[in-house]
Short mmCIF file of C-alpha atoms in Angstrom, two decimals:
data_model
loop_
_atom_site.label_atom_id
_atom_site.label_comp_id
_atom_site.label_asym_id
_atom_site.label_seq_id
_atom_site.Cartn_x
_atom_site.Cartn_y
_atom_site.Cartn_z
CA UNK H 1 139.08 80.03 89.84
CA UNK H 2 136.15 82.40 89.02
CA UNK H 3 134.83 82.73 85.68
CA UNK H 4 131.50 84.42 83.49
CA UNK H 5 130.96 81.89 81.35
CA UNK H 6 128.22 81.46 78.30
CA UNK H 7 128.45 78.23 77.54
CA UNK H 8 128.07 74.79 80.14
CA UNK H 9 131.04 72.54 79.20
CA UNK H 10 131.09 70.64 82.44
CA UNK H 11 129.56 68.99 85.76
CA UNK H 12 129.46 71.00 88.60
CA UNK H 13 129.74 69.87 92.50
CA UNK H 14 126.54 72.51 92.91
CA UNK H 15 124.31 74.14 90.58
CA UNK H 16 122.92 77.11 92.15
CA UNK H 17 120.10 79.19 91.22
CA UNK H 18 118.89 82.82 92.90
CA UNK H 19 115.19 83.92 92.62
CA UNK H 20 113.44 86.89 94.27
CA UNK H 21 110.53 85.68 95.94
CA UNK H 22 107.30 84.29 94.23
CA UNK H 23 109.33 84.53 91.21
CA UNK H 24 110.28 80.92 91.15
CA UNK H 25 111.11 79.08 87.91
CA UNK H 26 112.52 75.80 86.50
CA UNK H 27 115.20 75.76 83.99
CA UNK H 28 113.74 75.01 80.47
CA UNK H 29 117.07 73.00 79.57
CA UNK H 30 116.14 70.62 82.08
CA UNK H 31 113.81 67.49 81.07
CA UNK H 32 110.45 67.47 81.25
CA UNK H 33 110.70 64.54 84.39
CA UNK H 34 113.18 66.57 86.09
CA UNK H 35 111.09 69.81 86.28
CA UNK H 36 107.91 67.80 87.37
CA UNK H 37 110.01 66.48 90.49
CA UNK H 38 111.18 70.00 91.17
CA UNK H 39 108.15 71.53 91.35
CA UNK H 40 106.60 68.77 92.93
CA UNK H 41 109.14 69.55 95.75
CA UNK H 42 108.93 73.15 95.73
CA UNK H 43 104.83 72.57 96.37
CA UNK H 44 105.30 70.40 99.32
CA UNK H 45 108.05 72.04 101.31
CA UNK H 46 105.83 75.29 100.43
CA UNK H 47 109.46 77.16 99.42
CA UNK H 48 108.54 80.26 98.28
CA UNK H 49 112.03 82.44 98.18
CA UNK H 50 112.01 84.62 101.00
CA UNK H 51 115.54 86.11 101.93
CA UNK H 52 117.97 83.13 102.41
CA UNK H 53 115.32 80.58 102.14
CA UNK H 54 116.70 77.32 100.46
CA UNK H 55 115.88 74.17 98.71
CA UNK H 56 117.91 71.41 97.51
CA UNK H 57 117.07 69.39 94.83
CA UNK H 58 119.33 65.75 93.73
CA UNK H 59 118.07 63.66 90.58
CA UNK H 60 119.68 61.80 87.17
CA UNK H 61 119.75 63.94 84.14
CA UNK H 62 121.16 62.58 80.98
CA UNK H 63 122.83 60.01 83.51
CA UNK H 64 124.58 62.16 85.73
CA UNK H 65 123.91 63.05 89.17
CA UNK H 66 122.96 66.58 89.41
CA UNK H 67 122.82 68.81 92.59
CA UNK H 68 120.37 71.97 92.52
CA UNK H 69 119.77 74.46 94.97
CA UNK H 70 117.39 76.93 94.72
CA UNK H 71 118.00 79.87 96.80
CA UNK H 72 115.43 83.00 97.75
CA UNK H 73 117.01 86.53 97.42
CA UNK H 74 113.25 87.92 99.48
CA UNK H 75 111.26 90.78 97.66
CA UNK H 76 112.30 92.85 94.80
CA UNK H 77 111.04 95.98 96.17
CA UNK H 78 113.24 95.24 99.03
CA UNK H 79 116.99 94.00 96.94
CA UNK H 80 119.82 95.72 97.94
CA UNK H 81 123.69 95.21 97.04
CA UNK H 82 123.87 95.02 100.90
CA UNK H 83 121.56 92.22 100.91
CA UNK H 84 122.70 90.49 97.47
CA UNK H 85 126.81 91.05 99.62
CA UNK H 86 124.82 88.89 103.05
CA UNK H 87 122.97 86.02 100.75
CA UNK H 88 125.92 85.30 98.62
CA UNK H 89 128.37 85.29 101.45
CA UNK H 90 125.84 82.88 103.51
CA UNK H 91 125.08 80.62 100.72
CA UNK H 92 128.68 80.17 99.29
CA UNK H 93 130.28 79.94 101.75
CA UNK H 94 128.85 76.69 103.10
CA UNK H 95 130.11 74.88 99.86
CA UNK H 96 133.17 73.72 98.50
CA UNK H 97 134.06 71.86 94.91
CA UNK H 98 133.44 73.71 91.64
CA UNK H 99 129.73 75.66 91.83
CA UNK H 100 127.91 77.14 88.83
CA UNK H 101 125.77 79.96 89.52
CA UNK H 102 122.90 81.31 87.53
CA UNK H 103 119.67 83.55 87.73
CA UNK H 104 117.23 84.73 85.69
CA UNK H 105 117.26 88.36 87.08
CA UNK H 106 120.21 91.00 86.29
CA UNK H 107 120.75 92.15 89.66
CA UNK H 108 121.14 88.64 91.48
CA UNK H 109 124.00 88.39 88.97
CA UNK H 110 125.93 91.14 89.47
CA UNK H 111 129.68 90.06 88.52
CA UNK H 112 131.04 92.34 90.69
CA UNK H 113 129.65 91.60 94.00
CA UNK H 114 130.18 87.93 93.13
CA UNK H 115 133.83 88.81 92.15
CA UNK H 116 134.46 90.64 95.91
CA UNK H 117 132.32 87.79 97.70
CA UNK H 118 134.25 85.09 95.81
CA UNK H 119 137.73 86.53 96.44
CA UNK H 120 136.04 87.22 100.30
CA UNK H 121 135.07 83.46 100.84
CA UNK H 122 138.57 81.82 99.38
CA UNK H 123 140.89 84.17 101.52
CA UNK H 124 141.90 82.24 103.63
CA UNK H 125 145.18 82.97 106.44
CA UNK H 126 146.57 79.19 106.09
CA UNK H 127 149.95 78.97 105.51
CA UNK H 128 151.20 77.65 108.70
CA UNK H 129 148.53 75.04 108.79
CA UNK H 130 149.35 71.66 107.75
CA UNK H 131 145.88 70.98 106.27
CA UNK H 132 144.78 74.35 104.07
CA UNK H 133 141.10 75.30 104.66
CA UNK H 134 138.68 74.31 101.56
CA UNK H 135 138.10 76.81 98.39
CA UNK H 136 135.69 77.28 95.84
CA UNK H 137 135.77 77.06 92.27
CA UNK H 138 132.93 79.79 90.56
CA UNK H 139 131.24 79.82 87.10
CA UNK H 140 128.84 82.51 87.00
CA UNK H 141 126.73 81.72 83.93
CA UNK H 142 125.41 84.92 82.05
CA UNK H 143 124.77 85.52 77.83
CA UNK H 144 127.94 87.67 77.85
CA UNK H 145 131.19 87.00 79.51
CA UNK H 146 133.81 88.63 80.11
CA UNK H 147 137.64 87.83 79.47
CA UNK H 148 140.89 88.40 81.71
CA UNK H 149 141.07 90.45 84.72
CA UNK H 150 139.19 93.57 85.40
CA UNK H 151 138.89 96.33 87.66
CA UNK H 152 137.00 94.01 90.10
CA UNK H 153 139.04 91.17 90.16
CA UNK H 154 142.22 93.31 90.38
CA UNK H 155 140.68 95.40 93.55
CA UNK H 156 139.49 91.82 94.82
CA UNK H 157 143.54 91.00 94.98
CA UNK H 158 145.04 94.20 96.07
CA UNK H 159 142.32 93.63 99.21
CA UNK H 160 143.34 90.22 99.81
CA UNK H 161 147.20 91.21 99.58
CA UNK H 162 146.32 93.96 102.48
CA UNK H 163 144.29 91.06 104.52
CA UNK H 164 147.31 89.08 104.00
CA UNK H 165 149.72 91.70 105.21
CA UNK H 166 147.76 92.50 108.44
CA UNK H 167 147.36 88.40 108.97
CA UNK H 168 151.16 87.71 108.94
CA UNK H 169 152.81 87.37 112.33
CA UNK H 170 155.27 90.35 114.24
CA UNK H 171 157.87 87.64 113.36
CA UNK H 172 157.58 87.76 109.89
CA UNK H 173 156.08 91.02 108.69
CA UNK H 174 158.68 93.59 110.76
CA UNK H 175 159.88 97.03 109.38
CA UNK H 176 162.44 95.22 107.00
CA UNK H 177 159.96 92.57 105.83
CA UNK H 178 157.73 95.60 105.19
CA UNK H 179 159.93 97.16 103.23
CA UNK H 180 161.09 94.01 101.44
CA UNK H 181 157.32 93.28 100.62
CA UNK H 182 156.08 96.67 98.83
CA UNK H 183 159.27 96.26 96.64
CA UNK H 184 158.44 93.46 95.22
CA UNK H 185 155.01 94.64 94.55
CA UNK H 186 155.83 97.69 93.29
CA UNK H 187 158.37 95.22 90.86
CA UNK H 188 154.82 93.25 90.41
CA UNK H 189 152.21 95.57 89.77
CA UNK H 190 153.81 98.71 88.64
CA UNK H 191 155.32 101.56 91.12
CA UNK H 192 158.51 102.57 92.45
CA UNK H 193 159.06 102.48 95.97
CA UNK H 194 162.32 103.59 97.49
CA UNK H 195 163.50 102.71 101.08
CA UNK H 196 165.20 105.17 103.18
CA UNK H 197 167.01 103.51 106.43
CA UNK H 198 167.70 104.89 110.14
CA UNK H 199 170.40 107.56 109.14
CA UNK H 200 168.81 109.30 105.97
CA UNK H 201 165.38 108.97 108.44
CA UNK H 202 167.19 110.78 111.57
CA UNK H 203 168.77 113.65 108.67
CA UNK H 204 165.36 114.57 107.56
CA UNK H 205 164.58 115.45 111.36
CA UNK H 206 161.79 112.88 111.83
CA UNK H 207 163.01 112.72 115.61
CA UNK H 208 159.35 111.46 116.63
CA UNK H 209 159.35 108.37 113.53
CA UNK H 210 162.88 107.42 115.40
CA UNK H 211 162.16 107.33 119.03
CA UNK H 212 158.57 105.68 118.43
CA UNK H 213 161.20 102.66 116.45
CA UNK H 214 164.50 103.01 118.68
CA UNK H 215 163.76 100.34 121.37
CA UNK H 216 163.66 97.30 118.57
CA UNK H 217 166.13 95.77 117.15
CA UNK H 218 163.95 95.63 114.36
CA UNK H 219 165.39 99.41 112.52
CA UNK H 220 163.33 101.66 111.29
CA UNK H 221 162.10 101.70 107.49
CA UNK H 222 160.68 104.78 105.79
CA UNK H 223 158.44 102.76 102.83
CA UNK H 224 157.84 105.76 99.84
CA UNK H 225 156.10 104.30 96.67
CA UNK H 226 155.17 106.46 93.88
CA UNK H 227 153.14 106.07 91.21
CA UNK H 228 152.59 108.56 88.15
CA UNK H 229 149.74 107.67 86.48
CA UNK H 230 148.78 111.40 84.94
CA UNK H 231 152.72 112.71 83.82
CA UNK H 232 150.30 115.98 82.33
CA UNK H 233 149.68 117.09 85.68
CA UNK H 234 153.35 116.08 87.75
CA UNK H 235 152.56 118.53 90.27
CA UNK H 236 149.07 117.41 91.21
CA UNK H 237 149.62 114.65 93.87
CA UNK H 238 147.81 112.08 96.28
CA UNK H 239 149.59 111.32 99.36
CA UNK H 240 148.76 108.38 101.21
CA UNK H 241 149.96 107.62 104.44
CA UNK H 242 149.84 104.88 106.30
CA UNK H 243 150.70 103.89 109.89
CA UNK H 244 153.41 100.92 109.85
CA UNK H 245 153.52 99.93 113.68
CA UNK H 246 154.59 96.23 112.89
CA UNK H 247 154.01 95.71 116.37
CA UNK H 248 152.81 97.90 119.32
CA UNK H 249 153.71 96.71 123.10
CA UNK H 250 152.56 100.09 124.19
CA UNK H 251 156.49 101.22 124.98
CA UNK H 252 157.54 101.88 129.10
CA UNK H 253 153.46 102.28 129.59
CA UNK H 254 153.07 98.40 128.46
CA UNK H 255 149.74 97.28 127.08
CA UNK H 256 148.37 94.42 129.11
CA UNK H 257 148.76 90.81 128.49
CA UNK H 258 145.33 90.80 126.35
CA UNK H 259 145.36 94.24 124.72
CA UNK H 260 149.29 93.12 123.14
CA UNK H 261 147.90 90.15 121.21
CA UNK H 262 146.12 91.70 118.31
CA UNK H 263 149.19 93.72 117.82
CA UNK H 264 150.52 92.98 114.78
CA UNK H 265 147.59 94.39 113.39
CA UNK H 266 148.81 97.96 114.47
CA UNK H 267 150.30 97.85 110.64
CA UNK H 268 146.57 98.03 109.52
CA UNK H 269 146.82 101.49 107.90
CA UNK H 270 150.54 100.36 106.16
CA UNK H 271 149.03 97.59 104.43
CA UNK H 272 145.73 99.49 103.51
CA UNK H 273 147.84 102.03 101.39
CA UNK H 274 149.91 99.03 100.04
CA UNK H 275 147.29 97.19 98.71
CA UNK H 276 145.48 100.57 97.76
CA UNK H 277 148.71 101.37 95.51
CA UNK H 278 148.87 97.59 93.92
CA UNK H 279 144.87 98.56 92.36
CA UNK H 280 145.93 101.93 91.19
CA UNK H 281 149.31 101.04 89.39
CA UNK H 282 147.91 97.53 88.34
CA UNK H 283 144.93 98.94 86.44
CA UNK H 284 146.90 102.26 85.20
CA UNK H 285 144.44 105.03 86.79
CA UNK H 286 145.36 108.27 85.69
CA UNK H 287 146.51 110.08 88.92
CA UNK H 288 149.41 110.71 90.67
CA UNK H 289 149.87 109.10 93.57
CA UNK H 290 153.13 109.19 96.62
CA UNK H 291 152.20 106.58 99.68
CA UNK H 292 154.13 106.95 102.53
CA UNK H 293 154.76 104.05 105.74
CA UNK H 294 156.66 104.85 108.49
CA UNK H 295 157.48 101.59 109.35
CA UNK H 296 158.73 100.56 113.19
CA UNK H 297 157.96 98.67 116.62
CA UNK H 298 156.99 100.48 119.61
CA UNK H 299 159.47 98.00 122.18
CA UNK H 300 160.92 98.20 125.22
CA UNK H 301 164.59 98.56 126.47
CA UNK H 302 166.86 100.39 128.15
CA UNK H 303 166.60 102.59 125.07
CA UNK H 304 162.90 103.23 124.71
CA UNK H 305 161.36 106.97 124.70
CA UNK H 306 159.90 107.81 127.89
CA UNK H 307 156.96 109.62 129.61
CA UNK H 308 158.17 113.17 129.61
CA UNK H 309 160.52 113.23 126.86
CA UNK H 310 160.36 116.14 124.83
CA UNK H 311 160.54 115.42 120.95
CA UNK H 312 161.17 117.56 118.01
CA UNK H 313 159.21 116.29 115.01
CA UNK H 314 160.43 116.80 111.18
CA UNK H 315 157.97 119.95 110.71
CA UNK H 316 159.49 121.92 113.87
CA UNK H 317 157.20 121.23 116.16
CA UNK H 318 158.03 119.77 119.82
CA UNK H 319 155.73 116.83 121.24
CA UNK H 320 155.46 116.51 125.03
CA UNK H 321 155.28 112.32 125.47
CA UNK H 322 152.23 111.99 127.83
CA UNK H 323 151.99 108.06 126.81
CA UNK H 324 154.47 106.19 124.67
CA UNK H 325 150.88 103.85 123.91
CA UNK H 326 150.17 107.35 121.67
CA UNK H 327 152.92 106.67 119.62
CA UNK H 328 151.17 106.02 116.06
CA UNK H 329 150.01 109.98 115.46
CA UNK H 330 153.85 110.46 116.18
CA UNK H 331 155.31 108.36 113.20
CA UNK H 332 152.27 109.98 111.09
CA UNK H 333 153.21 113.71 111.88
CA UNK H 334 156.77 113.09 110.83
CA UNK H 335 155.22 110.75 107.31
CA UNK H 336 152.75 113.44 106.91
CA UNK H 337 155.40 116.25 107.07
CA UNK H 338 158.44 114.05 104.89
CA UNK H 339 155.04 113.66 101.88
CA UNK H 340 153.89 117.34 102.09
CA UNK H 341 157.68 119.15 102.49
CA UNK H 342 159.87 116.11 100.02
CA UNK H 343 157.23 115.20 98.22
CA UNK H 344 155.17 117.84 97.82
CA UNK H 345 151.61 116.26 97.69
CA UNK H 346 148.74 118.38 96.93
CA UNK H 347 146.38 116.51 99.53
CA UNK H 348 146.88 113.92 102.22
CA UNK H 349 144.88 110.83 103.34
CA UNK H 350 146.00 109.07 106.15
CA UNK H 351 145.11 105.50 107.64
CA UNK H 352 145.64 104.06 110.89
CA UNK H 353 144.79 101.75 113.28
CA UNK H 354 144.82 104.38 115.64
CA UNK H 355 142.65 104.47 118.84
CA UNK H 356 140.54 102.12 121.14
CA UNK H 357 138.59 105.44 121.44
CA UNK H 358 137.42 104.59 118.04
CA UNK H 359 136.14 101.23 118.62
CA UNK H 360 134.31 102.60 121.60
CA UNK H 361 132.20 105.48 119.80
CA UNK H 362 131.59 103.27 116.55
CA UNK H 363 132.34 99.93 117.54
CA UNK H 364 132.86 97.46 114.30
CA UNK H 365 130.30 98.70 112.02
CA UNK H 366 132.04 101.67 110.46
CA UNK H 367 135.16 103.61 109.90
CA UNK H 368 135.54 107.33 111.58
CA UNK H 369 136.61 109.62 109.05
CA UNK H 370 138.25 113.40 109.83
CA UNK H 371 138.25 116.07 107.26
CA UNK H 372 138.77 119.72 106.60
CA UNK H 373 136.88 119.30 103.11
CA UNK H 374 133.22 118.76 102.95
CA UNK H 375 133.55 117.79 99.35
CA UNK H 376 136.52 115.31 100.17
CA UNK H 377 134.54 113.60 102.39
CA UNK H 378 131.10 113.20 100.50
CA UNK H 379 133.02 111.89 97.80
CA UNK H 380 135.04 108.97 99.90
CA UNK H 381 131.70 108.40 101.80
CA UNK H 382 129.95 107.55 98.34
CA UNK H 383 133.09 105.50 97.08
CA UNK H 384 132.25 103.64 100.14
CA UNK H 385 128.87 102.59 99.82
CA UNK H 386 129.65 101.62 96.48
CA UNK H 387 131.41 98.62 98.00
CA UNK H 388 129.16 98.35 100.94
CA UNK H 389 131.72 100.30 103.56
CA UNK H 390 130.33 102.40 106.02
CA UNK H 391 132.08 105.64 106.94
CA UNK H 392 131.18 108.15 109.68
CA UNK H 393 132.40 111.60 109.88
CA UNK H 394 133.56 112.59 113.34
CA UNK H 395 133.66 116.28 114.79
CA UNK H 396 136.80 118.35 114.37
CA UNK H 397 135.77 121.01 117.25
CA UNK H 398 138.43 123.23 118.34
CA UNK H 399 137.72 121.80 122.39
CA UNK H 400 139.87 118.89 120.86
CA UNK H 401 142.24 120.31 120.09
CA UNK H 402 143.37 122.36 123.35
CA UNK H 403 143.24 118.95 125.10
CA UNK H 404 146.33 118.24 123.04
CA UNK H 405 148.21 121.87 124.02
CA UNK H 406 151.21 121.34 126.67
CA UNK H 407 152.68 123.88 128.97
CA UNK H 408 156.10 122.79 128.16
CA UNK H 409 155.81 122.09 124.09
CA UNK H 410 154.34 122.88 121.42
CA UNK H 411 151.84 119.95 121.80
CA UNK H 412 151.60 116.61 123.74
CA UNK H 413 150.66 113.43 122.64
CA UNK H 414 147.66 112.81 124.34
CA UNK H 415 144.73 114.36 125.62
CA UNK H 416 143.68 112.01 127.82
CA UNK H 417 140.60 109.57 127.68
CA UNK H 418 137.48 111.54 126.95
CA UNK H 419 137.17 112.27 123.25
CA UNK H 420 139.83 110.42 122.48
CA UNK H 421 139.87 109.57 118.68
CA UNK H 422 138.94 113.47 118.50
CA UNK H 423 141.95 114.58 119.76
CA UNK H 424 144.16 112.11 118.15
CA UNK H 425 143.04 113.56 114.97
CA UNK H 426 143.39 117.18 115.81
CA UNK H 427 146.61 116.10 116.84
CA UNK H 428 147.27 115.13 113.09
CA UNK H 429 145.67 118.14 111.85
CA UNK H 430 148.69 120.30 113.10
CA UNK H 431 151.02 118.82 110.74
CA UNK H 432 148.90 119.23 107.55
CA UNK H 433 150.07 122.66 106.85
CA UNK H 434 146.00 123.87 105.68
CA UNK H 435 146.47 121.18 102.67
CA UNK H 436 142.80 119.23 102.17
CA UNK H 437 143.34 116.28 104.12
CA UNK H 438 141.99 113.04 105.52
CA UNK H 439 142.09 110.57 108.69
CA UNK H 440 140.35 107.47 108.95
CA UNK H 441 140.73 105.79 111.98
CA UNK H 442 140.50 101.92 110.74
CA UNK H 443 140.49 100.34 114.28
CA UNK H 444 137.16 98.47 114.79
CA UNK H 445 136.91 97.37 111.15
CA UNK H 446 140.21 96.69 109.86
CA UNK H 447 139.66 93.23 111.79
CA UNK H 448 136.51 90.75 112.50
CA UNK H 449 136.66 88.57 115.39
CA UNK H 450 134.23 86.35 113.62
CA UNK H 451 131.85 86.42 110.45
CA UNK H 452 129.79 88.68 110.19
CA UNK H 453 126.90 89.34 107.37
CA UNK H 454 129.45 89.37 104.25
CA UNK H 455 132.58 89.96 106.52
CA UNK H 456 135.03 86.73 107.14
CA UNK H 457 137.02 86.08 110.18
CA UNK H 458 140.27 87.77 110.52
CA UNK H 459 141.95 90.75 108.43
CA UNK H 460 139.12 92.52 106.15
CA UNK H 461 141.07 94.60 103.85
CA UNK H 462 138.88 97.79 104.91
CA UNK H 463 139.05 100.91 102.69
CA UNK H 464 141.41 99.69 99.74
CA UNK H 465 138.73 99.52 97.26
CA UNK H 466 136.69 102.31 98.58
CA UNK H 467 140.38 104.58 98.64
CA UNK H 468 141.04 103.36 94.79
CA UNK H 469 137.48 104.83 93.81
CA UNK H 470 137.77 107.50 95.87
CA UNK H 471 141.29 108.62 93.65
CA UNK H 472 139.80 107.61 90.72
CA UNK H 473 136.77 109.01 90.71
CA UNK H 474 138.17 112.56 92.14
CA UNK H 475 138.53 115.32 89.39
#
């Protein structure tokens, strides 16, 4: 549970207190004996509140047992929401019980970086453990509260329902399951989605979506959830899309042993736009907004697409298949093409987990972000640092895109290793028919192989609340 309360109507497991440095104080409700022992304390360990610095204090008041720590935020001059997102993380996330947290200065109580950290520290992926991993309880006491849910609580959820997503198994989240899931949050939070199977899929033309999914026995699901939020301005539409690889083997060119186990994270960029579309419908923003999954498996059989097949995509294009391990920017072309063509966005933003290459030019520290709008991109790059996401902008050169030119189709799927995230996304950029548009390659950050500064372990929920501002924000 997290709460802003104004009022103390109960004992706490930890009472914790934040203080910029050299700004240390005791609290004037406690007695007169229990400050003297504080400071007392605070004198001899010489604790003087540099950046994570802490100090814990145990004594009687009014005949209970009462635990204090104090806890050092560093200099002022030097406070950033960065730095507030690192010492809450660090400090909370060491406890467990019900914790009341308090401080003196505004911006060491900002509700809503404690709202993301708090919803950040109790995610937890435990439901096929027998013994469920500890939780927090979180009063944050300030001289006005607030009541119900807000904007940063909801946003908090919709992130942890995307973490969730990408956490789940290839054995339980599958194209269906997919499917079956955004229904019942659409039901939940407040957009339609629709579900269109294998044969409506194949009469649209989207012969790329299909062969990417035909292997599996697992069908192919296209996932379309709308949400009109602005019914002045019908024909002014976001399109999200999202890539819904439920699991990737890498086809007939099979990943290794080690490079297949992460795999059911290759839905990264479905359940970014999911949980992006639970925020927006939940807390009514007034846009319009059409995501779009193309939910399959990339398996093998006797049935899988090949090296060398030739493939006509739903915009009329033909794709040479250099790799069938380059099958994600296939299933986007054909989404990209059913949410410009059916239904008729006015710009896209797509979301993928979509290249190694990625991880190898930016590693884990920020998303690479494609555009063909300067403004676009300023403005999603701002959302970002809002909620402490970093965001890169990578090139867009023409060089890219002949790498991805083949003598017998219109294109090919791959351009080879050099530049490799480049030319996946000039790849993209032929099916956007010169509409503003969007890639973000999520594949170093939509994951954490261990904690790291105000990141947990596991699924991160990258982009959703940085997407939602970025929609609601835009004019």
């Amino acid at each position: 549970m997290f709460r802003v309360i104004n009022k103390i109507e109960k004992s706490y497991d930890e009472n914790v207190t934040l203080f910029f440095e050299d700004k240390i104080s005791t609290c004037e409700y406690l007695s007169e004996e229990s400050r003297k022992l504080i400071n007392k304390v605070i004198e001899k360990e010489k604790f003087t509140g540099k950046f994570k610095e802490t100090i814990k204090f145990t004594f009687l008041e009014n005949g209970y047992l009462v635990t204090l720590t104090y806890v050092g935020a560093g200099k002022k001059e030097e406070f950033t929401e960065d730095r507030l997102r690192e010492l809450l993380f660090s400090t909370l996330s060491k406890m467990t019980g019900n914790i009341l947290l308090s401080s003196e200065e505004p911006d060491l109580c900002n509700t809503r970086i404690l709202t993301e950290i708090f919803y950040n520290i109790n995610y937890s992926f435990d439901v096929y453990k027998e013994k469920k991993n500890a939780k927090i309880n979180l009063d944050i006491f300030k001289e006005q509260k607030t009541e119900g849910m807000g904007e940063d609580e909801i946003l908090a959820i919709s992130t942890n329902i995307t973490r969730a997503l990408i956490d789940e198994p290839a054995n339980i989240i599958n194209p269906e399951s997919l499917a079956e899931t955004a229904e019942a949050l659409g039901r939940e939070f407040g957009f339609a989605t629709e579900i269109l199977e294998e044969d409506k899929i194949k009469e649209l033309g989207m012969e790329a979506f299909l062969a990417v999914g035909r292997a599996s026995i697992n069908k192919p699901k296209l996932i379309v959830m709308r949400y009109f939020g602005d019914k002045t301005q019908r024909d002014k539409k976001y399109g999200l899309i999202g890539k819904g690889l439920t699991f990737d083997s890498g086809g007939l060119c099979i990943k290794p042993a080690d490079g297949m186990l992460g795999m059911k994270e290759d839905m990264g960029g479905a359940a970014t736009v999911i949980g992006t579309m639970c925020s927006l419908a939940k807390l009514g923003v007034k846009k319009n907004v059409i995501a779009i999954v193309a939910a399959c498996e990339n398996s093998i059989s006797s049935n899988a697409y090949r090296p060398g097949d030739i493939l006509t995509t739903m915009s009329g294009k033909t794709v040479e298949v250099i790799n069938t391990d380059a099958e994600g920017r296939l299933t986007l072309a054909d989404a990209i093409t059913y949410a410009i063509r059916i239904e008729k966005v006015s710009e896209i933003l797509d979301v993928a987990t979509l290249t190694g290459a990625m991880m190898v030019a930016l590693g884990f520290a920020a998303t690479g972000v494609y555009s063909n709008s300067d403004e676009k991109y300023l403005a999603l790059e701002s959302a970002g640092k809002y909620w402490g996401e970093k965001y890169w902008r990578m090139p867009l050169f023409d060089e890219y895109g002949e790498l991805m030119k083949s003598d017998v189709a219109d294109l090919k799927n791959s351009g080879g290793r050099w530049g490799g995230a480049n030319s996946a996304a000039k790849f993209l950029e032929e099916f956007t028919e010169g509409l503003p548009w969007m890639h973000l390659d999520i594949a170093g950050t939509a994951f954490s192989d261990k904690d790291k500064k105000w990141i947990k372990k596991g699924a991160t929920g990258v982009a959703v609340k940085t997407i939602y501002t970025y929609i609601k924000n835009m004019i």
